[in-house]
Short mmCIF file of C-alpha atoms in Angstrom, two decimals:
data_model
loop_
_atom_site.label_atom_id
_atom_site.label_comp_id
_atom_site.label_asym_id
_atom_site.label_seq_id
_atom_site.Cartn_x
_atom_site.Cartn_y
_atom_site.Cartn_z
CA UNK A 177 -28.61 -13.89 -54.29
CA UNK A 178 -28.61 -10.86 -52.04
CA UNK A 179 -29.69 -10.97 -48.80
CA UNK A 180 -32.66 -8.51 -47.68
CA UNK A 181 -33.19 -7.69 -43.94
CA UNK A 182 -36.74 -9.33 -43.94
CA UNK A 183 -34.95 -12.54 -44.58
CA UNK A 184 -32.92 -12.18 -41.55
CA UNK A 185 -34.66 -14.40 -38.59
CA UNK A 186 -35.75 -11.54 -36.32
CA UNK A 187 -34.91 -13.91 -33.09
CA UNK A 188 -30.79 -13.84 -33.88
CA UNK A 189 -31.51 -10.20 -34.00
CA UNK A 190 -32.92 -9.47 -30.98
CA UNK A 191 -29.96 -11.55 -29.38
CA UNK A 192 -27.45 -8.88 -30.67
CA UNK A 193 -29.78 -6.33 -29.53
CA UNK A 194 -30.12 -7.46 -26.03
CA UNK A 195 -26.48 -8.64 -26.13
CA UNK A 196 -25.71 -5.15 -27.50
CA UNK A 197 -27.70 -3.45 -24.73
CA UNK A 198 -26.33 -5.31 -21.95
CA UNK A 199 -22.62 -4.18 -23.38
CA UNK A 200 -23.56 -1.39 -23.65
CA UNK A 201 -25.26 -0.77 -19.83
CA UNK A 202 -22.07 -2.34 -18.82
CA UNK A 203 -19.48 -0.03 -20.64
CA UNK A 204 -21.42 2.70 -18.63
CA UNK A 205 -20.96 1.41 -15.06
CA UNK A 206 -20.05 3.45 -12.82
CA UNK A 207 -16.01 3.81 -12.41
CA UNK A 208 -15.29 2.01 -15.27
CA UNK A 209 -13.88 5.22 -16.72
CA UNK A 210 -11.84 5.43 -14.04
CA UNK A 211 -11.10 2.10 -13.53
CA UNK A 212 -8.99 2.94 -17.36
CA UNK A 213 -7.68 6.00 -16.52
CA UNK A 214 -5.47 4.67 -13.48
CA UNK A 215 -4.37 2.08 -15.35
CA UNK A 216 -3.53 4.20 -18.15
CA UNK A 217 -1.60 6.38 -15.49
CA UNK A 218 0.48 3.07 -14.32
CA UNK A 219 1.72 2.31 -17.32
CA UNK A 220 2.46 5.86 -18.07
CA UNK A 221 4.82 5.79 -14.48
CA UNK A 222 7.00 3.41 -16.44
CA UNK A 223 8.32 6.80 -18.07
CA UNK A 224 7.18 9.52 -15.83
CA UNK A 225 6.89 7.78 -12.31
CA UNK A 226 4.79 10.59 -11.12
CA UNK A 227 1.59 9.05 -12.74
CA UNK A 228 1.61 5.78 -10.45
CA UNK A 229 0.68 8.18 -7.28
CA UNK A 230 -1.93 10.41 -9.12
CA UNK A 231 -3.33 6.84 -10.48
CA UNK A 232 -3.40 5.51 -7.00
CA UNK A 233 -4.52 8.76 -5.58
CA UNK A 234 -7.90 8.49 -7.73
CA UNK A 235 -8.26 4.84 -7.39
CA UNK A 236 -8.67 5.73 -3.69
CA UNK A 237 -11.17 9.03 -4.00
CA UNK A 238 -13.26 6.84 -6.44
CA UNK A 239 -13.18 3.04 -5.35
CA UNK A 240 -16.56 3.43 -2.91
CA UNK A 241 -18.37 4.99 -5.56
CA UNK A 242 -17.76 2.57 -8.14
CA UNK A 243 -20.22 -0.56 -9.15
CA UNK A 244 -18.98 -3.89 -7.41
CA UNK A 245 -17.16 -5.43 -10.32
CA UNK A 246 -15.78 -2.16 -11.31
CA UNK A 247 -14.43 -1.63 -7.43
CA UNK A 248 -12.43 -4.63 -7.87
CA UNK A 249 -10.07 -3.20 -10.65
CA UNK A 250 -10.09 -0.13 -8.20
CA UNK A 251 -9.18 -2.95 -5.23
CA UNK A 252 -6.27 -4.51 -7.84
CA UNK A 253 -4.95 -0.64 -8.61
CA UNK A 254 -4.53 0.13 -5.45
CA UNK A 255 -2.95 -2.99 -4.05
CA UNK A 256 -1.22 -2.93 -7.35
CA UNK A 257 0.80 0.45 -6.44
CA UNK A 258 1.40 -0.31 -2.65
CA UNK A 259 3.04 -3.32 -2.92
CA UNK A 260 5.20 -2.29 -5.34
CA UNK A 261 6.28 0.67 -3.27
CA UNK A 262 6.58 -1.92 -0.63
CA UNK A 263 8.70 -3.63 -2.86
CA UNK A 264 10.63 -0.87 -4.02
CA UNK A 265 11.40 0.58 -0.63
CA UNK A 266 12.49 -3.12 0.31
CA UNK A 267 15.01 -3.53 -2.43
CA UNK A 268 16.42 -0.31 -1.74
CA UNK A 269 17.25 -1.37 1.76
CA UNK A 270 19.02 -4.81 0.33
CA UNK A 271 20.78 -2.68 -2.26
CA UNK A 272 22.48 -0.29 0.22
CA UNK A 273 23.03 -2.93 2.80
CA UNK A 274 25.02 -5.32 -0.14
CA UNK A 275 26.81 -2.39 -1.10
CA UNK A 276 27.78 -1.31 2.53
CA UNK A 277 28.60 -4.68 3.35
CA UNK A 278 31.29 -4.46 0.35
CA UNK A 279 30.65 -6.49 -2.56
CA UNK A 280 32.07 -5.41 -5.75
CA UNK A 281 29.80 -2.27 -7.09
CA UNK A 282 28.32 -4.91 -9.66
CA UNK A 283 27.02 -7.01 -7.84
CA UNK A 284 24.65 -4.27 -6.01
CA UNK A 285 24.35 -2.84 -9.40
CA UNK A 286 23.19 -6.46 -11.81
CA UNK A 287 21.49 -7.11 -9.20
CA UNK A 288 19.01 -3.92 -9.34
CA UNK A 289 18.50 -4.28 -13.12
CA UNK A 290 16.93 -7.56 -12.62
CA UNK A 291 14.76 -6.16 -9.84
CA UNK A 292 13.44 -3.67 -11.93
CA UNK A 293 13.19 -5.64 -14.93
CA UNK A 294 10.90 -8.01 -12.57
CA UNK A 295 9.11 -5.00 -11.43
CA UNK A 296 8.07 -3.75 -14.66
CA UNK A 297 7.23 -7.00 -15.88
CA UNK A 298 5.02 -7.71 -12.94
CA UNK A 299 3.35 -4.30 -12.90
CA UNK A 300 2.84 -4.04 -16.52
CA UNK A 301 1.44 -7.77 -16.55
CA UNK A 302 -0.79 -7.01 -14.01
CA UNK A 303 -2.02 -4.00 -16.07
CA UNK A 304 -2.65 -6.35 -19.16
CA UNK A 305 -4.64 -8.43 -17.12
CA UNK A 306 -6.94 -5.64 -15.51
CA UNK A 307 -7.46 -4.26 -18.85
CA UNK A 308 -8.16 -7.48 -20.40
CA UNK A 309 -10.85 -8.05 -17.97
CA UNK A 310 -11.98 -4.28 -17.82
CA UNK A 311 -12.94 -4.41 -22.08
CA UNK A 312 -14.31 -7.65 -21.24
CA UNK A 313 -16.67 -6.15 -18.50
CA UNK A 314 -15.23 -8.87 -16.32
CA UNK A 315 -14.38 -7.86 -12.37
CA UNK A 316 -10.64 -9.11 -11.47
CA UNK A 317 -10.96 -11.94 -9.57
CA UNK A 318 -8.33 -12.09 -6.66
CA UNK A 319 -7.94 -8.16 -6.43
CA UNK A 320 -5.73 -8.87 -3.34
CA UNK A 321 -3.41 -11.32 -5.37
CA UNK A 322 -0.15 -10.60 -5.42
CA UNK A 323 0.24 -11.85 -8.58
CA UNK A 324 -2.00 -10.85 -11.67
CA UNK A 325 -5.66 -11.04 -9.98
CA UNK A 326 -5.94 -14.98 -9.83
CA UNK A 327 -5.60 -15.00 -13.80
CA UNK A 328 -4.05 -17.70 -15.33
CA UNK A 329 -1.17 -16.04 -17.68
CA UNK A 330 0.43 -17.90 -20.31
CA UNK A 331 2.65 -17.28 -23.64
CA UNK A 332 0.54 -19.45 -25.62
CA UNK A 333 -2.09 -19.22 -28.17
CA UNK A 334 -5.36 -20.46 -26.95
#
């Protein structure tokens, strides 16, 4: 038996309309264009770091003009980049001091391959959570975590 388009109730339709519609309207707020390019240029610093500062320079220019929800992946972008130059510039201090104060070069050395190996894990998980929310039209929401956004991250299925 084939099934004609009269025969479909016209009320489930109008749901995916309106649903539709609403997608849409949201997929065209303001800054959400944006809001995906900087991330796209943070995870593009993990092999040419000079992306992270353009993406952080735009979040910047662009974060007033954005719609509220949209603002707070701008918020998370920006925090995103600062404190892991804070981090960064931290580190570096601990890795000169331990190799000043004389420890065998490997220690200095294993030691900054599991910093960065935390580093890119945290930035690039905080990525996967702004863009999970960003396609889902959702704002982040803890933009001044300091973890992924006040999402609850976990290995397992659902």
């Amino acid at each position: 038996m084939a099934i004609s388009p009269s025969s479909i109730p016209s009320a489930s339709h109008s749901e995916a309309t309106s649903t539709s519609t609403s997608s849409n309207t949201l997929k065209k707020s303001r800054g959400r264009g944006t809001a995906i390019v900087v991330y796209m240029l943070f995870l593009g610093s993990v092999l040419a770091v000079v992306t992270a500062p353009l993406g952080v320079l735009i979040a910047h220019m662009k974060r007033n003009d954005a719609e509220e929800w949209v603002a707070s992946h701008l918020q998370f972008q920006i925090r995103t980049f600062w404190l892991g130059l804070l981090g960064g510039v931290l580190f570096t201090a601990i890795w000169h001091l331990l190799g000043w104060i004389g420890l065998p070069a490997v220690a200095p050395w294993a030691l900054g391959y599991l910093y960065f190996t935390a580093c890119l894990i945290w930035m690039v998980g905080r990525c996967g959570v702004g863009i999970t929310h960003l396609t889902n039209n959702r704002p982040v929401a803890n933009p001044r975590s300091l973890a992924f956004g006040g999402a609850r991250v976990t290995l397992a299925d659902r």
